Coordinates of C-alpha atoms in Angstrom, one line a residue:
M1 CA -6.1 21.3 68.5
S2 CA -2.3 20.9 69.2
R3 CA -0.6 22.7 72.0
L4 CA 1.5 24.7 69.5
S5 CA -1.6 25.8 67.6
F6 CA -3.3 26.8 70.8
L7 CA -0.4 29.0 71.9
L8 CA -0.4 30.6 68.4
L9 CA -4.1 31.3 68.9
I10 CA -3.4 32.9 72.3
L11 CA -0.7 35.1 70.7
L12 CA -3.0 36.3 68.0
T13 CA -5.9 36.9 70.5
F14 CA -3.6 38.8 72.8
N15 CA -2.3 41.1 70.0
A16 CA -5.8 41.8 68.8
G17 CA -7.3 42.4 72.2
P18 CA -8.8 45.9 73.1
A19 CA -6.1 46.4 75.7
Q20 CA -3.4 46.3 73.0
A21 CA -4.1 49.7 71.3
L22 CA -1.5 52.4 71.6
D23 CA -3.9 54.7 73.4
F24 CA -2.7 58.1 72.2
P25 CA -4.8 61.2 73.1
P26 CA -7.8 61.6 70.8
G27 CA -6.7 63.0 67.4
F28 CA -3.0 62.8 68.3
V29 CA -0.6 61.7 65.6
L30 CA 3.1 60.9 66.3
T31 CA 4.9 62.3 63.3
E32 CA 8.3 61.4 64.6
N33 CA 9.8 59.8 67.7
Y34 CA 10.7 62.0 70.6
A35 CA 14.3 62.6 71.4
W36 CA 16.0 60.6 74.2
P37 CA 16.0 63.1 77.1
V38 CA 19.4 62.2 78.7
K39 CA 22.6 63.0 76.8
G40 CA 25.1 60.1 76.6
F41 CA 23.0 57.5 78.5
N42 CA 20.5 55.1 77.0
Q43 CA 19.3 52.9 79.9
I44 CA 15.8 52.8 81.4
T45 CA 15.6 52.1 85.2
G46 CA 11.9 52.4 85.8
T47 CA 8.8 52.0 83.5
F48 CA 5.4 53.6 83.4
G49 CA 2.8 52.2 85.7
E50 CA 5.2 50.3 88.0
Y51 CA 4.4 49.8 91.6
R52 CA 5.5 52.4 94.1
T53 CA 4.5 52.6 97.7
G54 CA 1.1 54.3 97.8
H55 CA 0.9 55.1 94.1
F56 CA 1.6 54.2 90.4
H57 CA 4.8 55.3 88.8
M58 CA 3.3 58.0 86.6
G59 CA 6.4 58.3 84.3
Q60 CA 9.5 56.6 83.2
D61 CA 13.0 56.7 84.8
F62 CA 16.1 57.2 82.8
S63 CA 19.7 56.4 84.0
T64 CA 22.2 59.3 84.3
G65 CA 25.0 56.8 85.2
G66 CA 24.6 57.7 88.8
R67 CA 26.0 61.2 88.0
I68 CA 24.9 64.7 88.6
G69 CA 25.2 67.4 85.9
I70 CA 24.3 65.3 82.8
P71 CA 22.6 67.5 80.1
I72 CA 18.8 67.0 79.9
I73 CA 17.2 68.0 76.6
A74 CA 13.7 68.7 75.4
V75 CA 12.2 65.6 73.7
A76 CA 10.3 67.7 71.2
K77 CA 9.8 71.3 70.1
G78 CA 7.8 73.4 72.5
Q79 CA 7.9 76.0 75.3
V80 CA 9.2 75.8 78.8
T81 CA 6.2 77.2 80.7
R82 CA 6.7 76.2 84.4
V83 CA 9.3 75.1 86.9
Q84 CA 8.9 73.4 90.3
R85 CA 10.8 72.6 93.5
R86 CA 9.2 69.8 95.6
W87 CA 11.9 68.6 98.0
S88 CA 9.9 65.7 99.4
S89 CA 9.1 64.2 96.0
I90 CA 10.1 65.4 92.5
G91 CA 12.9 67.8 93.6
Y92 CA 13.6 70.4 90.9
A93 CA 11.4 69.9 87.8
V94 CA 10.8 71.7 84.5
F95 CA 7.7 71.5 82.3
V96 CA 7.7 71.8 78.5
Q97 CA 4.4 72.4 76.6
H98 CA 4.9 70.8 73.2
E99 CA 3.5 71.9 69.8
D100 CA 1.7 68.5 69.4
G101 CA -0.4 69.2 72.6
M102 CA 1.5 67.0 75.0
T103 CA 3.2 68.3 78.2
S104 CA 6.4 66.8 79.5
R105 CA 7.9 67.1 83.0
Y106 CA 11.5 66.4 83.9
G107 CA 12.3 65.7 87.6
H108 CA 15.1 65.3 90.2
L109 CA 17.2 67.9 88.4
H110 CA 20.3 69.5 89.8
K111 CA 19.8 72.9 88.1
F112 CA 18.0 74.5 85.2
A113 CA 19.6 75.7 81.9
P114 CA 20.9 79.4 82.1
K115 CA 18.1 80.7 79.8
V116 CA 15.5 79.1 82.0
V117 CA 17.0 80.6 85.1
K118 CA 16.9 84.0 83.4
Q119 CA 13.1 83.7 83.0
I120 CA 12.7 82.5 86.5
L121 CA 14.4 85.6 87.9
K122 CA 11.8 87.7 86.1
S123 CA 8.9 86.0 87.9
K124 CA 7.2 87.2 91.1
Q125 CA 8.4 84.1 92.9
A126 CA 12.1 84.7 92.1
R127 CA 12.8 85.2 95.8
R128 CA 11.6 81.7 96.5
F129 CA 14.0 80.3 93.8
K130 CA 16.9 82.3 95.3
D131 CA 16.0 81.2 98.8
R132 CA 15.8 77.5 97.7
V133 CA 12.4 76.9 99.2
D134 CA 9.6 74.9 97.5
F135 CA 8.0 76.8 94.6
D136 CA 5.7 76.3 91.6
I137 CA 6.5 79.1 89.1
V138 CA 4.7 79.8 85.8
L139 CA 7.3 81.6 83.7
P140 CA 6.2 85.2 82.9
E141 CA 7.4 84.6 79.3
P142 CA 7.2 81.1 77.9
L143 CA 10.7 80.1 76.6
T144 CA 10.7 78.5 73.1
V145 CA 13.0 75.4 72.8
S146 CA 13.7 73.2 69.9
K147 CA 13.8 69.4 69.9
G148 CA 17.1 68.3 71.5
E149 CA 17.8 71.7 73.2
L150 CA 19.4 71.9 76.6
I151 CA 16.8 72.7 79.4
A152 CA 18.4 71.4 82.6
F153 CA 21.1 69.2 84.2
S154 CA 20.5 65.9 86.0
G155 CA 20.5 65.6 89.7
D156 CA 19.4 63.7 92.8
T157 CA 17.0 66.3 94.3
G158 CA 13.8 65.0 95.9
V159 CA 13.4 61.3 96.5
G160 CA 15.9 58.8 95.1
P161 CA 19.4 58.5 93.8
P162 CA 20.7 60.4 90.7
H163 CA 18.3 59.8 87.7
L164 CA 15.8 61.5 85.5
H165 CA 12.1 61.0 86.1
F166 CA 10.1 61.9 82.9
E167 CA 6.4 62.2 82.5
L168 CA 4.0 62.9 79.5
Y169 CA 0.4 64.0 80.0
K170 CA -2.5 65.7 78.4
D171 CA -5.9 66.6 79.8
N172 CA -5.2 64.9 83.2
I173 CA -4.2 61.6 81.6
Y174 CA -0.6 60.4 81.8
Y175 CA 0.7 58.4 78.9
N176 CA 3.4 55.7 78.6
P177 CA 6.6 57.4 77.1
M178 CA 7.6 54.1 75.3
H179 CA 4.8 54.7 72.8
F180 CA 6.4 58.0 71.9
G181 CA 9.7 56.4 70.9
L182 CA 11.3 56.5 74.4
G183 CA 11.3 52.8 75.1
Y184 CA 13.9 50.1 74.3
T185 CA 14.0 49.0 70.7
E186 CA 16.0 46.0 71.8
A187 CA 15.4 44.8 75.4
E188 CA 16.2 42.0 77.7
S189 CA 13.9 39.1 78.6
V190 CA 10.6 39.1 80.4
I191 CA 10.8 36.8 83.4
F192 CA 7.9 35.0 85.1
D193 CA 8.9 34.8 88.8
S194 CA 6.1 33.1 90.6
L195 CA 2.4 32.3 90.8
R196 CA 0.2 33.1 93.8
I197 CA -3.2 31.5 93.9
T198 CA -5.5 32.8 96.6
P199 CA -8.8 31.5 98.0
Q200 CA -11.6 34.1 97.7
T201 CA -13.8 32.8 100.5
S202 CA -13.3 31.1 103.8
R203 CA -14.5 27.9 102.2
S204 CA -12.3 28.0 99.1
F205 CA -9.5 25.4 99.0
I206 CA -6.3 25.1 97.0
N207 CA -4.6 21.7 97.2
G208 CA -6.8 21.0 100.2
K209 CA -5.9 24.2 102.2
N210 CA -7.7 27.5 102.8
E211 CA -4.6 29.6 102.3
P212 CA -2.6 31.3 99.5
L213 CA -0.2 29.1 97.7
D214 CA 3.0 30.5 96.1
I215 CA 4.9 28.5 93.4
P216 CA 7.9 29.6 91.5
F217 CA 8.2 29.4 87.7
Y218 CA 11.1 28.0 85.7
N219 CA 12.1 28.7 82.1
V220 CA 11.7 25.7 79.8
G221 CA 13.2 27.6 76.9
N222 CA 12.0 30.0 74.1
N223 CA 10.5 32.4 76.7
K224 CA 8.1 29.8 78.0
F225 CA 7.6 29.1 81.7
E226 CA 6.1 26.4 83.7
L227 CA 5.6 25.8 87.5
A228 CA 8.6 24.5 89.3
E229 CA 6.4 22.1 91.3
S230 CA 3.4 20.1 90.0
P231 CA 1.9 21.7 86.9
T232 CA -1.6 20.8 88.0
L233 CA -3.4 22.5 91.0
F234 CA -6.6 21.2 92.7
I235 CA -9.2 23.9 93.5
Q236 CA -12.5 24.0 95.2
G237 CA -14.6 27.2 95.3
K238 CA -13.5 30.6 94.0
V239 CA -9.8 31.4 93.6
G240 CA -7.9 34.4 92.2
L241 CA -4.5 34.4 90.4
Q242 CA -1.5 36.8 90.8
I243 CA 1.6 36.8 88.7
S244 CA 5.0 38.1 90.0
I245 CA 7.0 39.1 86.9
H246 CA 9.6 41.5 85.7
Q247 CA 11.7 42.5 82.7
K248 CA 15.5 42.6 83.0
S249 CA 17.4 45.9 82.4
N250 CA 20.9 45.3 83.5
A251 CA 20.7 45.2 87.3
N252 CA 17.2 46.7 87.4
R253 CA 13.8 45.0 87.4
L254 CA 11.3 46.7 85.2
G255 CA 7.5 46.5 85.3
I256 CA 5.8 45.0 82.2
L257 CA 3.6 46.7 79.7
A258 CA 0.7 44.3 79.3
M259 CA -0.6 40.9 80.4
S260 CA -3.5 38.6 79.5
M261 CA -4.9 35.4 80.9
N262 CA -6.7 32.7 79.1
F263 CA -8.7 29.9 80.7
G264 CA -8.9 27.2 78.1
E265 CA -9.8 29.2 75.0
Q266 CA -11.6 32.0 76.9
I267 CA -9.9 35.3 77.7
L268 CA -10.6 35.9 81.4
Q269 CA -8.7 39.1 82.1
G270 CA -5.9 41.4 80.8
F271 CA -4.5 44.9 81.1
Q272 CA -2.2 47.3 79.3
L273 CA -0.4 50.1 81.0
S274 CA -0.6 52.8 78.3
K275 CA -2.3 55.5 80.2
I276 CA -3.4 56.3 83.7
L277 CA -5.8 59.0 84.9
K278 CA -4.2 61.6 87.2
N279 CA -6.8 61.0 90.0
H280 CA -6.1 57.2 89.7
S281 CA -2.5 57.6 90.9
R282 CA -3.2 56.0 94.3
K283 CA -5.2 53.2 92.8
N284 CA -2.2 51.0 92.2
V285 CA -3.5 48.6 94.9
L286 CA -6.2 47.6 92.4
L287 CA -3.6 46.1 90.1
Y288 CA -0.8 45.2 92.4
D289 CA -0.8 43.2 95.6
S290 CA 0.6 45.9 97.9
S291 CA 1.2 43.4 100.7
I292 CA 4.1 41.8 98.8
S293 CA 5.0 44.1 95.9
R294 CA 8.1 46.3 96.3
P295 CA 9.2 49.5 94.4
D296 CA 12.4 47.7 93.3
G297 CA 10.4 45.0 91.6
N298 CA 11.4 42.2 93.9
P299 CA 8.6 41.4 93.3
F300 CA 6.0 43.2 91.2
S301 CA 2.9 41.1 91.9
Y302 CA 0.0 41.7 89.5
F303 CA -3.7 40.7 90.1
L304 CA -5.3 38.9 87.2
H305 CA -8.8 39.5 88.5
T306 CA -10.8 42.7 89.0
R307 CA -11.0 44.0 92.6
D308 CA -13.9 46.0 94.0
G309 CA -14.0 49.5 92.7
N310 CA -11.6 48.9 89.8
D311 CA -12.1 51.5 87.1
L312 CA -8.5 51.7 85.8
L313 CA -7.9 52.6 82.2
G314 CA -6.5 49.7 80.2
M315 CA -8.3 46.9 82.0
Y316 CA -9.7 44.3 79.6
K317 CA -12.7 43.4 81.7
P318 CA -13.3 46.1 84.5
D319 CA -16.5 44.5 85.9
R320 CA -16.6 43.1 89.4
E321 CA -14.8 39.8 90.0
Q322 CA -13.8 39.4 86.4
G323 CA -10.8 37.0 86.2
L324 CA -11.8 34.9 89.2
I325 CA -12.0 31.1 88.6
D326 CA -14.8 29.0 90.1
S327 CA -14.3 25.3 90.4
D328 CA -18.0 24.8 89.4
T329 CA -17.0 25.7 85.9
L330 CA -14.7 22.7 85.8
K331 CA -15.5 19.0 85.2
L332 CA -14.1 16.4 87.6
N333 CA -10.9 14.7 86.5
E334 CA -10.6 17.1 83.5
P335 CA -7.7 19.6 83.9
K336 CA -8.1 22.9 82.1
E337 CA -5.1 24.9 81.0
V338 CA -4.4 28.5 82.2
T339 CA -2.1 30.5 79.8
V340 CA -0.7 33.8 80.8
K341 CA 1.1 36.0 78.2
A342 CA 3.1 39.1 79.1
K343 CA 4.7 41.8 77.0
G344 CA 7.4 44.3 78.0
Q345 CA 9.8 46.8 76.4
G346 CA 11.2 46.2 72.9
S347 CA 8.3 43.8 72.1
Q348 CA 9.8 41.2 74.4
E349 CA 7.2 38.6 75.2
A350 CA 6.9 35.5 77.5
I351 CA 4.3 32.8 78.1
A352 CA 3.5 30.8 81.3
S353 CA 1.1 27.9 81.5
F354 CA -0.3 25.5 84.1
F355 CA -3.4 23.4 84.8
L356 CA -6.3 23.6 87.2
I357 CA -8.5 20.6 88.1
R358 CA -11.7 20.5 90.2
D359 CA -11.2 19.1 93.6
G360 CA -14.0 16.7 94.5
N361 CA -12.9 16.0 98.1
D362 CA -15.2 16.7 101.1
Y363 CA -13.7 19.3 103.5
K364 CA -16.7 19.6 105.9
N365 CA -14.5 18.3 108.7
I366 CA -11.9 21.1 108.2
I367 CA -12.7 24.1 110.3
T368 CA -11.7 27.5 108.7
K369 CA -11.9 30.9 110.2
E370 CA -14.8 33.0 109.0
W371 CA -13.6 36.1 107.1
V372 CA -14.9 39.2 108.9
Y373 CA -14.6 42.8 107.8
N374 CA -15.3 45.9 109.9
V375 CA -14.5 48.5 107.3
Q376 CA -16.1 48.8 103.9
F377 CA -15.2 51.2 101.0
D378 CA -18.7 52.7 100.7
R379 CA -19.4 53.6 104.4
Y380 CA -17.7 55.4 107.3
T381 CA -16.7 53.6 110.5
T382 CA -15.4 54.6 114.0
F383 CA -14.1 52.4 116.8
K384 CA -11.9 52.8 119.9
S385 CA -9.2 50.9 121.8
K386 CA -10.2 49.0 125.0
D387 CA -8.6 51.8 127.1
T388 CA -10.5 54.4 125.0
K389 CA -7.4 56.4 124.5
V390 CA -7.1 55.7 120.8
E391 CA -9.8 56.2 118.2
L392 CA -9.9 55.4 114.5
F393 CA -12.2 57.1 112.0
F394 CA -12.6 55.7 108.5
P395 CA -14.5 58.0 106.1
V396 CA -16.3 56.8 103.0
N397 CA -13.7 55.6 100.5
A398 CA -11.1 55.2 103.2
V399 CA -10.1 51.9 101.6
Y400 CA -10.5 50.6 98.1
S401 CA -12.4 47.4 99.0
K402 CA -12.8 46.1 102.5
G403 CA -10.6 45.3 105.5
Y404 CA -10.5 44.3 109.2
F405 CA -8.7 46.4 111.8
E406 CA -7.9 46.2 115.5
I407 CA -6.3 48.4 118.1
A408 CA -4.1 46.9 120.8
A409 CA -1.8 48.5 123.4
K410 CA 1.6 46.9 123.3
D411 CA 3.2 47.9 126.6
E412 CA 5.8 45.1 126.3
I413 CA 7.4 46.7 123.3
K414 CA 10.6 48.5 124.2
I415 CA 11.5 51.4 122.0
K416 CA 14.8 53.2 121.5
T417 CA 13.8 56.6 122.8
N418 CA 17.3 58.2 122.6
G419 CA 16.4 60.8 125.2
L420 CA 12.7 61.0 124.2
N421 CA 10.0 60.9 126.9
Q422 CA 7.2 58.4 126.3
L423 CA 3.8 60.0 126.9
S424 CA 1.5 57.2 125.7
S425 CA 1.5 53.4 125.3
V426 CA 2.7 51.9 122.0
Y427 CA -0.4 51.1 120.1
E428 CA -0.6 48.6 117.2
I429 CA -3.1 49.3 114.4
G430 CA -3.3 46.0 112.5
P431 CA -3.1 43.7 110.9
D432 CA -0.8 44.8 108.0
F433 CA -3.0 46.6 105.4
R434 CA -2.0 48.8 102.5
D435 CA -5.0 49.1 100.3
F436 CA -5.9 52.6 101.5
N437 CA -7.6 55.3 99.4
L438 CA -8.3 58.3 101.5
G439 CA -6.9 56.6 104.6
Y440 CA -8.1 57.0 108.2
D441 CA -7.8 59.5 111.1
L442 CA -5.8 58.3 114.2
Y443 CA -6.6 60.1 117.5
V444 CA -4.4 59.5 120.5
K445 CA -5.3 61.1 123.9
V446 CA -2.4 62.1 126.2
P447 CA -2.3 63.3 129.8
K448 CA -1.6 67.0 130.6
T449 CA 2.1 67.4 131.1
Q450 CA 4.8 70.1 130.8
D451 CA 6.4 68.1 128.0
I452 CA 3.3 68.5 125.7
N453 CA 4.8 71.4 123.8
S454 CA 7.6 69.3 122.5
A455 CA 5.5 66.2 121.9
D456 CA 4.3 64.6 118.7
L457 CA 3.2 61.3 117.2
Y458 CA 5.9 58.8 116.1
E459 CA 5.9 55.6 114.2
V460 CA 7.8 52.7 115.8
F461 CA 9.8 50.4 113.5
P462 CA 10.5 46.6 114.1
D463 CA 14.0 47.4 115.4
G464 CA 12.6 49.8 118.1
S465 CA 13.7 53.0 116.3
V466 CA 11.2 55.8 115.9
K467 CA 10.3 58.5 113.3
K468 CA 8.1 61.6 113.7
I469 CA 4.9 61.4 111.6
K470 CA 4.5 64.3 109.3
G471 CA 1.2 66.3 109.3
S472 CA 0.1 65.6 112.8
S473 CA -1.7 68.2 114.9
F474 CA -2.5 68.7 118.6
S475 CA -5.9 69.7 120.1
S476 CA -5.4 71.4 123.4
W477 CA -9.2 71.3 124.3
G478 CA -9.4 67.6 123.6
Q479 CA -5.9 66.8 124.7
F480 CA -5.2 64.5 121.7
F481 CA -3.0 64.2 118.7
K482 CA -4.5 63.6 115.3
V483 CA -3.1 62.5 111.9
R484 CA -4.4 61.1 108.6
L485 CA -2.7 57.8 107.8
R486 CA -2.5 55.5 104.9
K487 CA -0.6 52.7 106.8
T488 CA -1.0 50.4 109.7
G489 CA 1.7 49.7 112.3
L490 CA 3.0 50.8 115.7
F491 CA 2.4 54.3 117.0
V492 CA 3.3 56.3 120.1
V493 CA 3.4 59.8 121.5
L494 CA 6.9 61.0 122.5
S495 CA 8.2 64.3 123.9
D496 CA 11.5 65.4 122.4
Q497 CA 13.7 67.5 124.6
T498 CA 17.0 66.4 123.1
P499 CA 18.8 69.1 121.0
P500 CA 20.0 68.3 117.5
N501 CA 23.7 68.1 116.6
M502 CA 25.5 70.4 114.1
Y503 CA 29.1 70.1 112.9
L504 CA 31.4 70.6 110.0
H505 CA 30.9 68.5 106.9
E506 CA 33.6 66.0 106.3
S507 CA 34.6 67.7 103.0
M508 CA 35.6 71.0 104.9
T509 CA 39.1 69.9 105.7
K510 CA 41.0 73.1 104.9
S511 CA 41.1 76.6 106.2
V512 CA 41.9 78.2 102.8
Y513 CA 40.0 77.6 99.6
P514 CA 40.1 78.8 96.0
R515 CA 37.1 80.8 94.9
E516 CA 36.3 78.4 92.0
D517 CA 33.5 75.9 92.9
F518 CA 33.7 76.7 96.7
V519 CA 30.8 75.2 98.6
L520 CA 30.3 75.9 102.3
L521 CA 28.9 72.8 103.9
L522 CA 27.9 71.8 107.5
K523 CA 26.0 68.7 108.7
A524 CA 23.0 68.4 111.0
K525 CA 21.4 65.4 112.6
D526 CA 18.6 64.8 115.1
L527 CA 17.6 61.7 116.9
G528 CA 14.1 62.8 117.8
S529 CA 11.6 65.0 115.9
G530 CA 13.9 65.8 113.1
I531 CA 15.7 68.8 111.7
M532 CA 13.5 71.7 110.7
P533 CA 14.6 72.8 107.2
E534 CA 13.7 76.4 107.9
G535 CA 15.1 76.3 111.4
F536 CA 18.7 77.5 110.7
D537 CA 20.3 80.5 112.4
I538 CA 23.4 81.5 110.4
L539 CA 25.7 84.5 110.5
V540 CA 28.6 85.0 108.0
D541 CA 30.8 87.8 109.2
G542 CA 27.9 89.2 111.2
I543 CA 25.5 89.1 108.2
R544 CA 22.4 87.0 108.3
G545 CA 22.8 83.9 106.1
K546 CA 20.6 81.2 104.5
A547 CA 21.1 77.5 104.2
E548 CA 19.6 74.5 102.3
Y549 CA 19.1 71.2 104.1
F550 CA 19.4 67.8 102.4
P551 CA 17.5 65.2 104.6
K552 CA 18.9 62.2 102.7
D553 CA 22.4 62.7 104.1
G554 CA 22.1 65.6 106.5
R555 CA 24.1 68.1 104.4
V556 CA 23.6 71.8 105.0
E557 CA 24.8 74.2 102.3
I558 CA 25.1 77.8 103.2
F559 CA 24.5 79.9 100.1
E560 CA 23.9 83.4 101.4
P561 CA 25.1 86.1 101.9
E562 CA 27.0 86.1 98.6
S563 CA 29.9 87.8 100.4
L564 CA 30.9 84.3 101.8
Y565 CA 32.5 83.7 98.4
L566 CA 34.6 87.0 98.4
P567 CA 38.4 86.8 98.8
G568 CA 39.6 87.2 102.4
P569 CA 38.9 85.7 105.8
H570 CA 35.4 84.8 107.0
T571 CA 33.7 83.5 110.1
V572 CA 30.6 81.4 110.2
L573 CA 28.3 80.9 113.2
A574 CA 25.5 78.4 112.7
S575 CA 22.9 76.6 114.8
V576 CA 19.6 74.8 114.0
R577 CA 16.5 73.7 115.8
D578 CA 14.3 70.6 115.5
Y579 CA 10.6 70.3 115.1
A580 CA 10.2 70.2 118.9
G581 CA 11.9 73.6 119.3
N582 CA 15.2 72.4 120.6
W583 CA 18.3 74.3 119.5
S584 CA 21.7 72.8 118.7
S585 CA 24.9 74.4 120.1
T586 CA 26.5 77.0 117.8
V587 CA 29.2 75.9 115.4
R588 CA 32.0 78.3 114.5
Y589 CA 34.1 77.9 111.4
D590 CA 36.9 80.2 110.2
Y591 CA 38.0 80.0 106.6
E592 CA 39.6 82.1 103.9
I593 CA 39.0 82.5 100.2
E594 CA 42.1 83.0 98.2
S595 CA 42.6 86.2 96.2
P596 CA 42.7 85.7 92.5
P597 CA 46.2 85.9 91.1
A598 CA 47.2 89.3 89.9
P599 CA 47.1 89.7 86.1
I600 CA 50.6 89.4 84.5
E601 CA 51.5 92.6 82.6
E602 CA 52.8 92.0 79.1
K603 CA 56.1 93.7 78.4
P604 CA 56.5 95.4 75.0
V605 CA 58.4 93.4 72.5
V606 CA 61.7 95.0 71.6
K607 CA 62.8 94.1 68.1
E608 CA 66.5 93.1 68.0
T609 CA 68.5 95.2 65.5
I610 CA 71.4 93.5 63.7
P611 CA 74.5 95.8 63.3
I612 CA 75.7 96.3 59.8
T613 CA 79.5 96.3 59.4
V614 CA 80.7 98.9 56.9
P615 CA 84.3 98.8 55.5
K616 CA 86.5 101.4 57.0
S617 CA 87.3 102.9 53.6
E618 CA 83.6 103.6 53.1
T619 CA 83.1 105.3 56.5
K620 CA 83.4 109.0 57.1
T621 CA 83.2 111.1 60.2
R622 CA 80.2 113.3 60.9
K623 CA 82.4 116.4 60.6
E624 CA 83.7 115.3 57.2
K625 CA 80.2 114.9 56.0
D626 CA 79.2 118.3 57.2
R627 CA 82.1 119.9 55.2
E628 CA 80.9 118.4 52.0
P629 CA 78.8 120.6 49.7
K630 CA 75.1 119.7 49.8
A631 CA 73.7 118.2 46.6
T632 CA 71.1 120.3 44.8
K633 CA 67.8 118.5 44.1
Q634 CA 67.2 118.5 40.4
K635 CA 63.7 119.4 39.1
S636 CA 62.2 117.9 36.1
P637 CA 61.7 120.1 32.9
K638 CA 58.0 120.1 33.5
A639 CA 58.4 121.4 37.0
K640 CA 60.7 124.2 35.8
K641 CA 58.2 125.2 33.1
A642 CA 55.5 125.3 35.7
I643 CA 57.5 127.5 38.0
S644 CA 58.4 130.0 35.3
T645 CA 54.7 130.1 34.2
S646 CA 53.4 130.8 37.6
R647 CA 55.7 133.7 38.0

């Protein structure tokens, strides 16, 4: 069989594979494509199922041109049933229940459409909406919307720059929006970046070494890729393959839709990202190598073999170790071709190929480190540091497969405390590991000290800076801090006694402002435990106020009392506290709102009369006219007759 005929066979096999069906909900029929949800912009910046740190991307991202306030429309006819505010994730979001049974969610919004706001204000949680605190509101009266009708405006609330995050789901399954007409019809190329081939045991060898090998691909034309180095690799034992790949979308890297791998004429493994179970959101580590994959796609590294516990929808062969290649299946001196085919948006496809050959060398004289694991996914484990001050507890399903962990005190590490008092050693939980499911509990014991009330657990970064870990708690009877983590790294207990800073926002450069579009902004920063979003103390003209905090840039918008927008002079007094209870100094700001211009009274229009000149011979004085006998009004004959008859 010729190479061209073989590639055609691969193409037909790939398109006919079970992972290639469009995976709509049972009984669902798409009668017409959904409407593009962003008015005036047509670019996709993130695809369904892409790698994100700790989870799958459960929707699709649409560009808003980096702008806030772009109209967001309903993709199909339905009812707005629910709205959300999740400041640490999706920001402002709106849900639409469609007549076809699907539900759509639109996230990172700036504000809702006026008719949606009207329904929110009727709900029992209207106060939370007005106070700008997190909420999840089911509208008291579902709001019917037509396809293409305005439901919100784009924003940058929650995590990330301005864009629209869009999801489609039904019965706890999320679906790929591109299958509903929301993908590119014409798209840029799919690009194979590199191959990673990894030994699966301590006695597996790749080109004579028991270590992963990374080799870049290069484009040989017609969307076909080959290895930039030798196209033939020598293997001994079991190996697994990973492919780093992306699809271009202007300056963005998109994840792909589907991939399949053939070994000779046999299909070893494949997947299609058409749907993901809601409770599989964190299982992205079963498809992506989390140690090297990045949310920006530089790279997206996909496993082409099944990992322990893989039950993801769309996997071609979900059974254990499917896709691994064993050198025992190869004949000496007979290379066998591996062909990988990928598909992206707009039906763009690309093929990569290389060869594997059985390595017959004797490596008994090469000493390799035995692979040891102290944590398994199907059992719980507990162990302590040498000084017994740190303990790790791994519950069942803490990790997705297996791992090895150590605890070490790193007293040589110098951290940038910035006025924070160090109450424990810096402990390293390692090595680097990201394949967490439930995660593990970290316990750190600390001595009794007067600083304990302002202390907490912090993560230490490579540059020595620190950040408070969310969700930690302190046990006074055990004198320890505890937190559930899904990451390894450096950790320390610090006491924060440094107050935060609060000052005017750089946009507040005037003392007098017009009422139109006036926004009262301050700024808050803290070098330790962080600004508490609910920790503001604000007075506007002696009236208690409220503020909204934006962690991304430190903005503080004061939005109540409403009297702050009234014409006239105003005085603002504001301070804030951090999570450790430290208060900033009070900021005073005096400003004035201009009075609206007085309405201009319209003067009555006086019609200009044009004098008529009469010849002097025709003019008479008033006295002359009065002397003239008055003319008698003549009556018609019929009138005379009527008068005489009436008499």
